[in-house]
Structure formats: structure tokens, C-alpha cells
Amino acid sequence: MKSLLTIITAFIAILFVPHASAVEGKPNIVLIFIDDMGYADIGPFGNKDVRTPHLDKFAAEGRKFTSFYATPVCSMSRASLLTGCYNVRVSIPGVLFPKSNIGLHSNEITLAEIVKQKGYATIVIGKWHLGHHQEFLPTTQGFDSYFGIPYSNDMTIDPVNARLAKDCVFRDGMTEAKARDGAIRHTVPLMRGTEVVEYPADQDTLTKRYTEEAVKFIREHKDGPFFVYLPHTMIHFPLAASDAFKGKSKLGLLGDAIEEIDWSVGQIMATLKELKLDDNTLVIFTSDNGPAGRAAPPYRGSKGTTWEGGVREPCIMRWPGKIPAGTTCEQFAGNIDMLPTFAKITGVELPKDRVIDGRDITPLMFEAKPGPARDTHLYFAGNGSLSAIRQGQWKLFLTKGQGGGKGAQATKDTAKEKKKANKAAGAEAEASDFALYDLATDLGETKDVSAEHPEVVAKLRAEATQRDAEIREHKRPAGEHQETR
Ligand SMILES: [Ca+2]
């Protein structure tokens, strides 16, 4: 009798387990992706100096992710976000430039191409940064339309390959002849579709214009389903803000730009509410890498490094009725998980002919107390090397100069000191290449505990070697631009 009851109870439990298919459908998706915004740059993640009322409300109505990973710099982060793979697997380097001759390969399946299979209208508004040549632009990667800048806002035009629109607006004394001369910093072109429509872009009004474009698109596609990918140009340097925000914050232009981003979020939320789309729209807010030249407390490091501060991003998701309001998820997840997650919620099958590194994180979004979605996270540096690995609470740095980038110098010194100490203790010199941090008790990565946990070091080291080798063995090529001249 008891066993029958157990069976019945188990059966009922199966019936009532939140079932993935229950969330499949065609929700609209708005993915807001900030440039160079660090963990502590907004109110919901501890910033007390900047006013972000709309993001505060967003967090109160949604779920914060406190262990959400991007990568150290721009292009690699966007490659991960759009393909569900580590950037090394799809051969996209840290940062692309106006002189770069590569881009995301056309064979890669992007977030937009996933939802396209279910008839979504798609748009990208903002910084693309996955190849600026015609064959790499967003409209070749599943996006119906594109308005924004092709790479970072401190770069310039590609004088040879840029396609100028007939009615291109030249500003600040710029002419077509000068544009073809090229090489003027901080004069990024603004594009619509495949053509430059404004050069140099008026950066003061970009956040405002992107927002208006997003709101217009949402209104035009209110009958859905739609996918808006909004990778803002801000808050990457050079900072800018429109007149309504300039000089208004306590943190100078940085705070002004952040507060305008917050306004932008508010505009999108208000539009969704007005059109009664709230319950059928998933909104995600996150960033591409850590803050440039400032701290990301409580984490160590900033942009360009693989310290947590360089790659752990603020992330909030909101979907009323599906995502429990005012909650926090501490399980780790990241950019690479977006593609499998989008596939799950739209009922699209993942491609079977390739490896996808990310995992479906819908349990992390919907369940009250979710378990881990992935057991391992790999931290690739901007130079393509595998810098660190995380499993559970443990993060092991694999290389000398841990963290990479600007943070590396201090660490090199630390490594030197450690080497000396190890030598003195008669330890193997090789051990100084590794540093182990317990992220459960040491968020700031201050205390290397590798000596106390040699078995963890050995396990993670073997795991990292094996995973890195697998990725390099099965990596896929970037697209290569063939000069037609
Ligand atoms: Ca960035």
C-alpha cells in the first residue's frame, strides 16, 4: 500500500513539475544589451549614486541574475550572445575593427535565425560589432532591419568599403571626400540596413533615437511575435547623452548616459504596458563586458580582464506571470545560454549538426529554487586563450598573469611573490601558474586557496584542458571578406 502511494505521489509530482513545454509559445522578446556596463553601475546591483528608477522597477517586477557571464570585451561577447557558443568556437576574436576582414560566418545560426523559424519580426538597433562588410551585416544574419553603428563608437569609418547612402547626412564639416580619406577617431558611422546614413554619427542623440526606433518597431509589430535586439552604443567611451540628461546626474557624463539608458528602459516598458503586451513579452537587460576603467564591486577587475568584475554582468529578466517578481537567481548562466533558451521558449529545435555551448536556462528563469543549468563555465581572454574555469564555487585561473588586461600587472607581481614562496616551501614551480578562488566565500578573488585544495586544482585543470581541446578541435571558421577591388 505504501509503495502504491509512493508511486501515485511520484506520478503526481511528475505531472506538476514545471514542464518546459508549458512555457513554449510565441512571446515577444526584447533584449537590451548595454556596452561596457559593469555589475555595480545601476541601482538594482548596488549603485547608490545614479538614479535608475525604471531599472529598479524592472528588478522588482522580475528576477535578478547575480552570476551572469559575458566576456572581457565587445565582439567576443556579441558572438557568444548571438550563437550560443564560446567565441573561440566560432572564431570571433576579442574586438573587430574598421580594418578587420572577418565577421561572423553566414553559416552560424543566430538568435534572430532561431526565432525567424517561428515567424518573428526581428530588428537590431545599436552596435553590431560582428563584421561591418556587406556580407556580415545583421540583415544577412536573420534580422529584418538594422539601425545603428557597425562597431565601437571610438572607431572610424572604413573608407574603402563603407556604402554611403545617397542622402547620407554629413556632420561637423565632413564630406564624402574626407570620409574616403578615413582614419579619424571617434567618428563612427551610423547605418540603416546596409548603408551609412549619417557620418559622423551624432552620439549625443543615439540613445534617444535608438529608443524611438525600438518603440516605433514595437508599435508596428504589436500583433507579434517580435524580437527586438537593442545593443546600445552607450556607455562605451566616448560617453554622450542628450540635452535632457546632460549635466543632470551626480556622476558626470557617465551617470548622465546611464540615467538616459534607464529612461530608455522606461520608455520600452511603458510602451509594452500601453499595448497590453506585458504578459506576453520577455524583457532581458544585461551588458557585454565589465566597466571600462572603474571598479565593479564587490568583484575584482574591470573590462578586459577575466576577473569576475570583467565578465560578471548585471542581468535582469522580466516576464510577468512566468518569472517570479522581485526574486534573485544565484546560479551561474550567461550570454551563451540565450540561444538555447530562446529556442526552448519559442519551441524551436536546436541545430543538430554543430555543438552549442550554452544551455536552456528556463528553469533558472521560472522556478522558485532552481538547480544549476550548467556545471562548468569557461573564461576566455580577449586574446583567445582559456584563462579560467569555474565549477560550482571554484574558479581556477590557468595562466600566468591571471585576469589578463590591465589587471594583469598587479597579478603578475602576486604570481612572482607566490612563486618565490612556493620555491621557499619546496613546492613545484609549476603550481604558481594556477590560482584557485572560492567564489562562495571570496567574491573579490582575494585569497588564492590552490595550496589548500590540490585535488580541486587537479580536477579543474584536467577539465579545462579537455574542454579547451574539444572546442579547438571542433571550432568553426569566421567569415572572411574577399576583396573585390
Ligand atoms: Ca563592450
CSV table of C-alpha atoms and ligand atoms in Angstrom, one decimal:
chain,number,residue,atom,x,y,z
A,1,MET,CA,0.0,0.0,0.0
A,2,LYS,CA,2.8,2.3,1.0
A,3,SER,CA,4.6,1.6,-2.3
A,4,LEU,CA,1.5,2.3,-4.3
A,5,LEU,CA,1.1,5.6,-2.5
A,6,THR,CA,4.7,6.4,-3.3
A,7,ILE,CA,4.1,5.6,-7.0
A,8,ILE,CA,1.0,7.8,-7.1
A,9,THR,CA,2.8,10.6,-5.3
A,10,ALA,CA,5.7,10.4,-7.7
A,11,PHE,CA,3.3,10.4,-10.6
A,12,ILE,CA,1.5,13.5,-9.3
A,13,ALA,CA,4.9,15.1,-8.7
A,14,ILE,CA,5.8,14.4,-12.4
A,15,LEU,CA,2.6,15.9,-13.5
A,16,PHE,CA,3.2,19.1,-11.5
A,17,VAL,CA,6.8,19.6,-12.2
A,18,PRO,CA,7.0,22.9,-14.1
A,19,HIS,CA,7.1,21.5,-17.6
A,20,ALA,CA,9.2,23.1,-20.3
A,21,SER,CA,6.5,22.8,-22.9
A,22,ALA,CA,4.1,24.7,-20.7
A,23,VAL,CA,6.2,27.8,-21.4
A,24,GLU,CA,6.6,27.3,-25.1
A,25,GLY,CA,4.8,29.7,-27.3
A,26,LYS,CA,5.5,32.9,-29.2
A,27,PRO,CA,6.3,35.5,-26.6
A,28,ASN,CA,7.8,38.8,-27.8
A,29,ILE,CA,11.4,39.2,-26.8
A,30,VAL,CA,13.2,42.5,-26.1
A,31,LEU,CA,16.9,42.0,-25.4
A,32,ILE,CA,18.6,45.2,-24.1
A,33,PHE,CA,22.4,44.9,-24.2
A,34,ILE,CA,24.5,47.7,-22.8
A,35,ASP,CA,28.0,48.4,-23.8
A,36,ASP,CA,30.7,48.4,-21.1
A,37,MET,CA,28.2,48.5,-18.2
A,38,GLY,CA,29.6,47.0,-15.1
A,39,TYR,CA,28.0,45.0,-12.3
A,40,ALA,CA,27.6,47.9,-10.0
A,41,ASP,CA,26.6,50.6,-12.5
A,42,ILE,CA,22.9,50.5,-11.7
A,43,GLY,CA,20.6,50.7,-8.7
A,44,PRO,CA,19.4,47.1,-8.6
A,45,PHE,CA,23.1,46.0,-8.3
A,46,GLY,CA,24.1,48.3,-5.6
A,47,ASN,CA,24.8,51.7,-7.2
A,48,LYS,CA,23.6,54.4,-4.9
A,49,ASP,CA,24.9,57.4,-6.8
A,50,VAL,CA,23.0,57.0,-10.1
A,51,ARG,CA,19.2,57.3,-10.5
A,52,THR,CA,17.8,54.2,-12.2
A,53,PRO,CA,14.1,54.2,-11.2
A,54,HIS,CA,12.9,52.2,-14.2
A,55,LEU,CA,15.6,49.5,-13.8
A,56,ASP,CA,14.7,49.4,-10.0
A,57,LYS,CA,11.1,48.7,-11.0
A,58,PHE,CA,12.2,46.2,-13.7
A,59,ALA,CA,14.1,44.3,-11.0
A,60,ALA,CA,11.2,44.5,-8.6
A,61,GLU,CA,8.9,43.0,-11.3
A,62,GLY,CA,11.4,40.4,-12.5
A,63,ARG,CA,14.4,38.3,-11.5
A,64,LYS,CA,18.0,39.5,-11.0
A,65,PHE,CA,20.8,37.1,-12.0
A,66,THR,CA,23.8,37.7,-9.8
A,67,SER,CA,26.1,35.3,-11.6
A,68,PHE,CA,25.5,36.1,-15.3
A,69,TYR,CA,28.6,35.9,-17.5
A,70,ALA,CA,29.6,37.8,-20.6
A,71,THR,CA,33.3,38.0,-21.8
A,72,PRO,CA,36.1,40.6,-21.2
A,73,VAL,CA,35.4,42.7,-24.4
A,74,CYS,CA,32.9,43.6,-27.1
A,75,SER,CA,32.9,41.4,-30.3
A,76,MET,CA,33.5,38.1,-28.5
A,77,SER,CA,30.6,38.9,-26.2
A,78,ARG,CA,28.2,39.5,-29.1
A,79,ALA,CA,29.4,36.4,-30.8
A,80,SER,CA,28.6,34.3,-27.7
A,81,LEU,CA,25.2,36.1,-27.3
A,82,LEU,CA,24.1,35.5,-30.9
A,83,THR,CA,25.4,32.0,-31.4
A,84,GLY,CA,25.1,30.3,-28.0
A,85,CYS,CA,28.8,29.4,-28.3
A,86,TYR,CA,32.1,30.5,-26.8
A,87,ASN,CA,33.6,33.0,-29.2
A,88,VAL,CA,36.6,30.7,-29.8
A,89,ARG,CA,34.3,28.1,-31.2
A,90,VAL,CA,33.0,30.5,-33.8
A,91,SER,CA,36.5,32.1,-34.3
A,92,ILE,CA,35.5,35.7,-33.5
A,93,PRO,CA,38.3,37.5,-31.7
A,94,GLY,CA,38.0,39.9,-28.8
A,95,VAL,CA,37.4,43.0,-30.8
A,96,LEU,CA,36.8,43.7,-34.5
A,97,PHE,CA,38.0,47.0,-36.1
A,98,PRO,CA,37.2,49.0,-39.2
A,99,LYS,CA,40.2,47.3,-40.8
A,100,SER,CA,39.1,43.8,-39.9
A,101,ASN,CA,38.5,41.5,-42.8
A,102,ILE,CA,36.4,38.9,-40.9
A,103,GLY,CA,32.9,38.6,-39.5
A,104,LEU,CA,30.5,36.1,-38.0
A,105,HIS,CA,30.2,33.3,-40.6
A,106,SER,CA,27.0,33.2,-42.5
A,107,ASN,CA,26.6,29.5,-41.6
A,108,GLU,CA,26.3,30.4,-38.0
A,109,ILE,CA,22.7,30.3,-36.7
A,110,THR,CA,21.9,33.5,-34.7
A,111,LEU,CA,19.2,34.3,-32.1
A,112,ALA,CA,17.3,36.0,-34.9
A,113,GLU,CA,17.5,33.0,-37.1
A,114,ILE,CA,16.2,30.8,-34.3
A,115,VAL,CA,13.0,32.9,-33.8
A,116,LYS,CA,12.6,33.5,-37.5
A,117,GLN,CA,11.7,29.9,-37.8
A,118,LYS,CA,8.5,30.8,-35.9
A,119,GLY,CA,7.8,33.9,-38.0
A,120,TYR,CA,9.1,36.6,-35.6
A,121,ALA,CA,9.7,40.1,-36.9
A,122,THR,CA,13.3,41.0,-36.0
A,123,ILE,CA,15.3,44.1,-35.7
A,124,VAL,CA,18.7,45.1,-34.3
A,125,ILE,CA,19.1,48.7,-33.1
A,126,GLY,CA,22.6,49.7,-31.9
A,127,LYS,CA,26.1,48.4,-32.1
A,128,TRP,CA,26.5,45.2,-34.2
A,129,HIS,CA,30.3,44.5,-34.0
A,130,LEU,CA,30.3,41.1,-35.7
A,131,GLY,CA,31.7,42.3,-39.1
A,132,HIS,CA,31.0,45.5,-41.0
A,133,HIS,CA,31.4,44.3,-44.5
A,134,GLN,CA,28.2,43.9,-46.5
A,135,GLU,CA,28.1,40.1,-46.2
A,136,PHE,CA,28.4,40.3,-42.4
A,137,LEU,CA,25.8,42.9,-41.6
A,138,PRO,CA,22.7,42.0,-39.5
A,139,THR,CA,20.4,41.7,-42.4
A,140,THR,CA,22.4,38.6,-43.5
A,141,GLN,CA,22.0,37.0,-40.1
A,142,GLY,CA,18.2,36.9,-39.6
A,143,PHE,CA,17.4,40.5,-38.8
A,144,ASP,CA,14.8,42.1,-41.0
A,145,SER,CA,16.2,45.5,-40.3
A,146,TYR,CA,19.2,47.3,-38.7
A,147,PHE,CA,19.8,50.8,-37.4
A,148,GLY,CA,23.0,51.5,-35.6
A,149,ILE,CA,26.8,51.6,-35.6
A,150,PRO,CA,28.8,48.7,-37.1
A,151,TYR,CA,31.4,48.6,-34.3
A,152,SER,CA,32.5,50.7,-31.3
A,153,ASN,CA,31.8,54.4,-31.1
A,154,ASP,CA,35.5,55.3,-30.7
A,155,MET,CA,36.3,53.9,-34.1
A,156,THR,CA,36.0,55.5,-37.5
A,157,ILE,CA,34.6,54.7,-41.0
A,158,ASP,CA,36.1,52.0,-43.3
A,159,PRO,CA,37.0,54.5,-46.0
A,160,VAL,CA,37.1,51.8,-48.7
A,161,ASN,CA,34.2,49.5,-48.0
A,162,ALA,CA,31.6,51.7,-46.4
A,163,ARG,CA,28.5,52.1,-48.6
A,164,LEU,CA,27.2,55.7,-48.3
A,165,ALA,CA,23.5,56.3,-48.7
A,166,LYS,CA,22.6,58.8,-51.5
A,167,ASP,CA,21.1,61.1,-48.8
A,168,CYS,CA,23.8,60.4,-46.2
A,169,VAL,CA,23.9,63.3,-43.7
A,170,PHE,CA,27.5,64.6,-43.2
A,171,ARG,CA,28.0,66.4,-40.0
A,172,ASP,CA,30.8,68.5,-38.4
A,173,GLY,CA,32.2,69.6,-41.8
A,174,MET,CA,32.5,66.1,-43.0
A,175,THR,CA,32.3,65.4,-46.7
A,176,GLU,CA,32.3,62.3,-48.8
A,177,ALA,CA,35.8,63.0,-49.9
A,178,LYS,CA,37.0,63.3,-46.3
A,179,ALA,CA,35.1,60.2,-45.4
A,180,ARG,CA,37.0,58.3,-48.1
A,181,ASP,CA,40.2,59.6,-46.5
A,182,GLY,CA,39.3,57.8,-43.3
A,183,ALA,CA,41.2,57.4,-40.1
A,184,ILE,CA,39.6,60.0,-37.8
A,185,ARG,CA,39.0,58.6,-34.3
A,186,HIS,CA,35.6,58.9,-32.6
A,187,THR,CA,33.8,59.5,-35.9
A,188,VAL,CA,31.7,56.3,-36.1
A,189,PRO,CA,29.2,56.0,-39.0
A,190,LEU,CA,25.5,55.4,-38.3
A,191,MET,CA,23.9,52.9,-40.6
A,192,ARG,CA,20.4,51.9,-41.7
A,193,GLY,CA,20.2,48.5,-43.4
A,194,THR,CA,23.5,48.2,-45.4
A,195,GLU,CA,24.2,51.9,-45.9
A,196,VAL,CA,25.8,54.7,-43.9
A,197,VAL,CA,23.1,57.3,-43.3
A,198,GLU,CA,24.9,59.7,-41.0
A,199,TYR,CA,28.6,60.4,-40.6
A,200,PRO,CA,29.9,61.0,-38.1
A,201,ALA,CA,27.0,59.8,-36.0
A,202,ASP,CA,25.6,62.4,-33.6
A,203,GLN,CA,26.3,60.4,-30.5
A,204,ASP,CA,24.5,62.7,-28.1
A,205,THR,CA,21.2,61.6,-29.5
A,206,LEU,CA,21.9,57.9,-30.2
A,207,THR,CA,20.3,56.6,-27.0
A,208,LYS,CA,17.2,58.7,-27.7
A,209,ARG,CA,17.0,57.8,-31.4
A,210,TYR,CA,17.6,54.1,-30.7
A,211,THR,CA,14.7,54.2,-28.1
A,212,GLU,CA,12.4,55.9,-30.6
A,213,GLU,CA,13.2,53.3,-33.2
A,214,ALA,CA,12.5,50.5,-30.7
A,215,VAL,CA,9.2,52.0,-29.6
A,216,LYS,CA,8.1,52.5,-33.2
A,217,PHE,CA,9.0,48.9,-34.1
A,218,ILE,CA,7.1,47.5,-31.1
A,219,ARG,CA,4.0,49.6,-32.1
A,220,GLU,CA,4.2,48.5,-35.7
A,221,HIS,CA,4.5,44.8,-34.7
A,222,LYS,CA,2.2,44.8,-31.7
A,223,ASP,CA,0.3,41.8,-33.0
A,224,GLY,CA,3.6,40.0,-32.7
A,225,PRO,CA,5.6,38.0,-32.4
A,226,PHE,CA,8.7,40.2,-32.5
A,227,PHE,CA,12.3,40.2,-31.3
A,228,VAL,CA,14.0,43.5,-30.6
A,229,TYR,CA,17.7,43.3,-30.0
A,230,LEU,CA,18.9,46.6,-28.6
A,231,PRO,CA,22.6,46.7,-28.2
A,232,HIS,CA,23.1,50.3,-27.0
A,233,THR,CA,26.2,52.3,-28.1
A,234,MET,CA,26.4,53.7,-24.6
A,235,ILE,CA,28.1,53.5,-22.1
A,236,HIS,CA,31.2,52.8,-24.1
A,237,PHE,CA,33.6,55.8,-24.4
A,238,PRO,CA,33.3,58.5,-25.7
A,239,LEU,CA,30.3,59.0,-23.4
A,240,ALA,CA,27.4,61.1,-24.6
A,241,ALA,CA,23.9,62.0,-23.6
A,242,SER,CA,21.1,64.1,-25.0
A,243,ASP,CA,20.3,67.6,-23.7
A,244,ALA,CA,17.6,66.3,-21.4
A,245,PHE,CA,20.2,64.2,-19.4
A,246,LYS,CA,23.4,66.1,-19.9
A,247,GLY,CA,24.7,67.6,-16.6
A,248,LYS,CA,21.9,66.1,-14.6
A,249,SER,CA,23.5,63.2,-12.7
A,250,LYS,CA,25.8,63.1,-9.8
A,251,LEU,CA,28.4,61.1,-11.8
A,252,GLY,CA,29.1,63.4,-14.7
A,253,LEU,CA,28.6,62.3,-18.3
A,254,LEU,CA,28.9,58.6,-17.2
A,255,GLY,CA,25.9,59.0,-14.8
A,256,ASP,CA,24.0,61.1,-17.4
A,257,ALA,CA,24.5,58.3,-20.0
A,258,ILE,CA,23.4,55.6,-17.5
A,259,GLU,CA,20.3,57.7,-16.5
A,260,GLU,CA,19.4,58.1,-20.1
A,261,ILE,CA,19.7,54.3,-20.6
A,262,ASP,CA,17.3,53.9,-17.6
A,263,TRP,CA,14.9,56.4,-19.3
A,264,SER,CA,15.1,54.2,-22.4
A,265,VAL,CA,14.2,51.1,-20.5
A,266,GLY,CA,11.2,53.1,-19.0
A,267,GLN,CA,10.0,54.1,-22.5
A,268,ILE,CA,10.1,50.5,-23.7
A,269,MET,CA,8.3,49.2,-20.6
A,270,ALA,CA,5.6,51.9,-20.8
A,271,THR,CA,5.0,51.0,-24.5
A,272,LEU,CA,4.6,47.3,-23.7
A,273,LYS,CA,2.2,48.2,-20.9
A,274,GLU,CA,0.2,50.6,-23.1
A,275,LEU,CA,-0.1,48.0,-25.8
A,276,LYS,CA,-1.1,45.3,-23.2
A,277,LEU,CA,1.9,43.2,-24.2
A,278,ASP,CA,3.4,42.8,-20.7
A,279,ASP,CA,2.3,39.3,-20.1
A,280,ASN,CA,3.5,38.0,-23.4
A,281,THR,CA,6.8,39.7,-23.5
A,282,LEU,CA,10.1,38.6,-22.1
A,283,VAL,CA,12.5,41.6,-21.5
A,284,ILE,CA,16.1,40.9,-20.7
A,285,PHE,CA,18.6,43.6,-19.6
A,286,THR,CA,22.3,42.9,-19.5
A,287,SER,CA,25.7,44.1,-20.7
A,288,ASP,CA,28.6,42.9,-22.9
A,289,ASN,CA,31.6,43.2,-20.5
A,290,GLY,CA,32.8,44.8,-17.3
A,291,PRO,CA,33.1,48.6,-16.8
A,292,ALA,CA,36.0,50.4,-18.6
A,293,GLY,CA,38.4,51.9,-16.1
A,294,ARG,CA,36.3,51.8,-13.0
A,295,ALA,CA,35.5,49.2,-10.4
A,296,ALA,CA,32.7,46.6,-10.3
A,297,PRO,CA,32.2,46.0,-6.6
A,298,PRO,CA,32.0,43.5,-5.0
A,299,TYR,CA,34.1,42.0,-7.7
A,300,ARG,CA,37.7,42.4,-8.7
A,301,GLY,CA,38.9,43.7,-12.0
A,302,SER,CA,37.1,45.5,-14.9
A,303,LYS,CA,36.8,45.4,-18.7
A,304,GLY,CA,39.4,43.4,-20.5
A,305,THR,CA,40.1,41.0,-17.6
A,306,THR,CA,38.7,37.6,-16.6
A,307,TRP,CA,38.4,38.6,-13.0
A,308,GLU,CA,34.7,38.5,-12.1
A,309,GLY,CA,34.5,42.3,-12.5
A,310,GLY,CA,35.5,42.0,-16.1
A,311,VAL,CA,32.9,39.4,-17.1
A,312,ARG,CA,30.1,39.2,-14.5
A,313,GLU,CA,27.3,41.5,-15.6
A,314,PRO,CA,24.2,43.0,-14.2
A,315,CYS,CA,21.3,40.9,-15.6
A,316,ILE,CA,17.5,41.3,-15.1
A,317,MET,CA,14.7,39.3,-16.8
A,318,ARG,CA,11.1,40.2,-16.6
A,319,TRP,CA,8.1,38.2,-17.9
A,320,PRO,CA,5.0,38.8,-15.7
A,321,GLY,CA,3.2,35.6,-14.7
A,322,LYS,CA,6.2,33.5,-15.8
A,323,ILE,CA,9.2,34.9,-14.0
A,324,PRO,CA,8.6,35.3,-10.2
A,325,ALA,CA,8.7,39.0,-9.4
A,326,GLY,CA,11.3,40.5,-7.1
A,327,THR,CA,13.5,37.4,-7.0
A,328,THR,CA,17.1,36.7,-7.4
A,329,CYS,CA,18.9,33.7,-9.1
A,330,GLU,CA,22.4,33.0,-8.0
A,331,GLN,CA,23.1,30.0,-10.3
A,332,PHE,CA,25.5,30.9,-12.9
A,333,ALA,CA,24.4,31.5,-16.5
A,334,GLY,CA,25.5,33.8,-19.3
A,335,ASN,CA,25.3,35.1,-22.9
A,336,ILE,CA,26.0,31.7,-24.3
A,337,ASP,CA,22.8,30.4,-22.8
A,338,MET,CA,20.5,32.8,-24.6
A,339,LEU,CA,20.2,30.9,-27.8
A,340,PRO,CA,19.2,27.5,-26.3
A,341,THR,CA,16.8,29.5,-24.0
A,342,PHE,CA,15.2,31.4,-26.9
A,343,ALA,CA,14.9,28.1,-28.8
A,344,LYS,CA,13.1,26.5,-25.8
A,345,ILE,CA,10.6,29.3,-25.2
A,346,THR,CA,9.7,29.5,-28.9
A,347,GLY,CA,9.6,25.8,-29.4
A,348,VAL,CA,12.4,25.7,-32.0
A,349,GLU,CA,14.7,22.7,-32.2
A,350,LEU,CA,18.4,23.4,-31.7
A,351,PRO,CA,20.6,22.6,-34.7
A,352,LYS,CA,21.9,19.1,-34.5
A,353,ASP,CA,24.8,19.5,-36.9
A,354,ARG,CA,27.0,21.5,-34.5
A,355,VAL,CA,28.0,21.9,-30.9
A,356,ILE,CA,26.2,24.7,-29.0
A,357,ASP,CA,28.0,25.5,-25.7
A,358,GLY,CA,25.1,27.2,-23.9
A,359,ARG,CA,22.2,25.5,-22.1
A,360,ASP,CA,18.5,26.2,-21.8
A,361,ILE,CA,18.1,28.3,-18.6
A,362,THR,CA,14.3,28.5,-18.5
A,363,PRO,CA,14.4,26.6,-15.1
A,364,LEU,CA,16.6,29.4,-13.8
A,365,MET,CA,14.1,31.9,-15.0
A,366,PHE,CA,10.9,30.3,-13.9
A,367,GLU,CA,11.5,28.0,-11.0
A,368,ALA,CA,11.4,29.2,-7.4
A,369,LYS,CA,14.7,27.5,-6.3
A,370,PRO,CA,16.4,26.2,-9.5
A,371,GLY,CA,19.4,23.9,-9.5
A,372,PRO,CA,22.4,24.7,-11.8
A,373,ALA,CA,21.8,24.8,-15.5
A,374,ARG,CA,25.5,24.1,-16.4
A,375,ASP,CA,28.2,22.5,-14.3
A,376,THR,CA,31.1,24.5,-16.0
A,377,HIS,CA,31.8,28.0,-17.2
A,378,LEU,CA,34.9,28.8,-19.3
A,379,TYR,CA,36.5,32.2,-19.2
A,380,PHE,CA,38.2,33.0,-22.5
A,381,ALA,CA,40.5,36.0,-22.6
A,382,GLY,CA,40.4,38.7,-25.3
A,383,ASN,CA,43.4,37.0,-26.9
A,384,GLY,CA,41.6,33.7,-27.4
A,385,SER,CA,43.3,31.8,-24.6
A,386,LEU,CA,41.4,29.9,-22.0
A,387,SER,CA,42.1,32.0,-18.9
A,388,ALA,CA,40.0,30.3,-16.2
A,389,ILE,CA,37.4,27.7,-15.5
A,390,ARG,CA,34.5,27.7,-12.9
A,391,GLN,CA,32.7,24.7,-11.5
A,392,GLY,CA,30.3,25.4,-8.6
A,393,GLN,CA,32.0,27.6,-6.1
A,394,TRP,CA,35.5,27.1,-7.5
A,395,LYS,CA,37.3,29.3,-10.1
A,396,LEU,CA,40.7,28.2,-11.3
A,397,PHE,CA,43.0,30.6,-13.2
A,398,LEU,CA,45.0,28.6,-15.7
A,399,THR,CA,47.6,31.0,-16.9
A,400,LYS,CA,50.2,33.4,-15.6
A,401,GLY,CA,49.1,37.0,-15.3
A,402,GLN,CA,45.6,35.9,-14.2
A,403,GLY,CA,42.8,38.1,-15.2
A,404,GLY,CA,44.6,39.5,-18.2
A,405,GLY,CA,44.4,43.1,-19.4
A,406,LYS,CA,45.2,46.0,-17.1
A,407,GLY,CA,44.6,43.9,-14.0
A,408,ALA,CA,47.4,41.5,-15.1
A,409,GLN,CA,50.3,43.6,-13.9
A,410,ALA,CA,49.3,43.5,-10.2
A,411,THR,CA,48.6,39.8,-10.6
A,412,LYS,CA,51.9,39.2,-12.2
A,413,ASP,CA,53.6,40.6,-9.2
A,414,THR,CA,51.4,38.4,-7.0
A,415,ALA,CA,52.4,35.4,-9.1
A,416,LYS,CA,56.0,36.3,-8.7
A,417,GLU,CA,55.7,36.5,-5.0
A,418,LYS,CA,53.8,33.3,-4.9
A,419,LYS,CA,56.5,31.6,-7.0
A,420,LYS,CA,59.1,32.8,-4.5
A,421,ALA,CA,57.0,31.5,-1.6
A,422,ASN,CA,56.5,28.2,-3.4
A,423,LYS,CA,60.1,27.8,-4.1
A,424,ALA,CA,60.9,28.5,-0.4
A,425,ALA,CA,58.4,25.9,0.5
A,426,GLY,CA,59.9,23.5,-2.0
A,427,ALA,CA,56.7,23.3,-4.0
A,428,GLU,CA,56.7,22.7,-7.7
A,429,ALA,CA,57.4,25.9,-9.6
A,430,GLU,CA,54.6,24.9,-12.0
A,431,ALA,CA,52.0,25.4,-9.3
A,432,SER,CA,52.5,29.1,-9.4
A,433,ASP,CA,50.7,29.2,-12.8
A,434,PHE,CA,47.4,28.4,-11.1
A,435,ALA,CA,45.3,30.3,-8.7
A,436,LEU,CA,42.1,28.9,-7.1
A,437,TYR,CA,39.4,31.1,-5.7
A,438,ASP,CA,36.3,30.1,-3.7
A,439,LEU,CA,33.6,32.3,-5.1
A,440,ALA,CA,31.2,31.1,-2.4
A,441,THR,CA,33.2,32.9,0.3
A,442,ASP,CA,35.5,35.2,-1.6
A,443,LEU,CA,33.6,37.2,-4.3
A,444,GLY,CA,36.5,39.6,-4.6
A,445,GLU,CA,39.0,36.9,-5.6
A,446,THR,CA,41.5,38.0,-2.9
A,447,LYS,CA,42.7,34.7,-1.5
A,448,ASP,CA,44.4,32.0,-3.6
A,449,VAL,CA,43.5,28.7,-2.0
A,450,SER,CA,45.2,26.4,-4.5
A,451,ALA,CA,47.6,25.1,-1.9
A,452,GLU,CA,44.8,24.0,0.4
A,453,HIS,CA,42.8,22.2,-2.4
A,454,PRO,CA,45.3,20.5,-4.7
A,455,GLU,CA,42.6,17.9,-5.7
A,456,VAL,CA,40.3,20.7,-6.9
A,457,VAL,CA,43.1,22.3,-8.8
A,458,ALA,CA,43.9,18.9,-10.5
A,459,LYS,CA,40.3,18.2,-11.4
A,460,LEU,CA,39.6,21.7,-12.8
A,461,ARG,CA,42.9,21.7,-14.6
A,462,ALA,CA,42.1,18.4,-16.3
A,463,GLU,CA,38.6,19.5,-17.1
A,464,ALA,CA,39.8,22.8,-18.6
A,465,THR,CA,42.4,21.0,-20.8
A,466,GLN,CA,39.9,18.6,-22.1
A,467,ARG,CA,37.2,21.2,-22.8
A,468,ASP,CA,39.6,23.7,-24.4
A,469,ALA,CA,40.9,20.9,-26.7
A,470,GLU,CA,37.4,19.9,-27.7
A,471,ILE,CA,36.5,23.5,-28.6
A,472,ARG,CA,39.6,24.0,-30.7
A,473,GLU,CA,39.1,20.6,-32.4
A,474,HIS,CA,35.5,21.5,-33.3
A,475,LYS,CA,35.8,25.2,-33.8
A,476,ARG,CA,34.1,26.7,-36.8
A,477,PRO,CA,35.6,29.4,-39.1
A,478,ALA,CA,34.8,33.1,-39.1
A,479,GLY,CA,33.6,34.5,-42.4
A,480,GLU,CA,36.4,36.0,-44.5
A,481,HIS,CA,35.8,39.1,-46.6
A,482,GLN,CA,37.1,38.7,-50.1
A,483,GLU,CA,38.4,42.0,-51.5
A,484,THR,CA,36.6,42.7,-54.8
A,485,ARG,CA,38.7,45.6,-55.9
B,1,CA,CA,31.9,46.5,-24.7
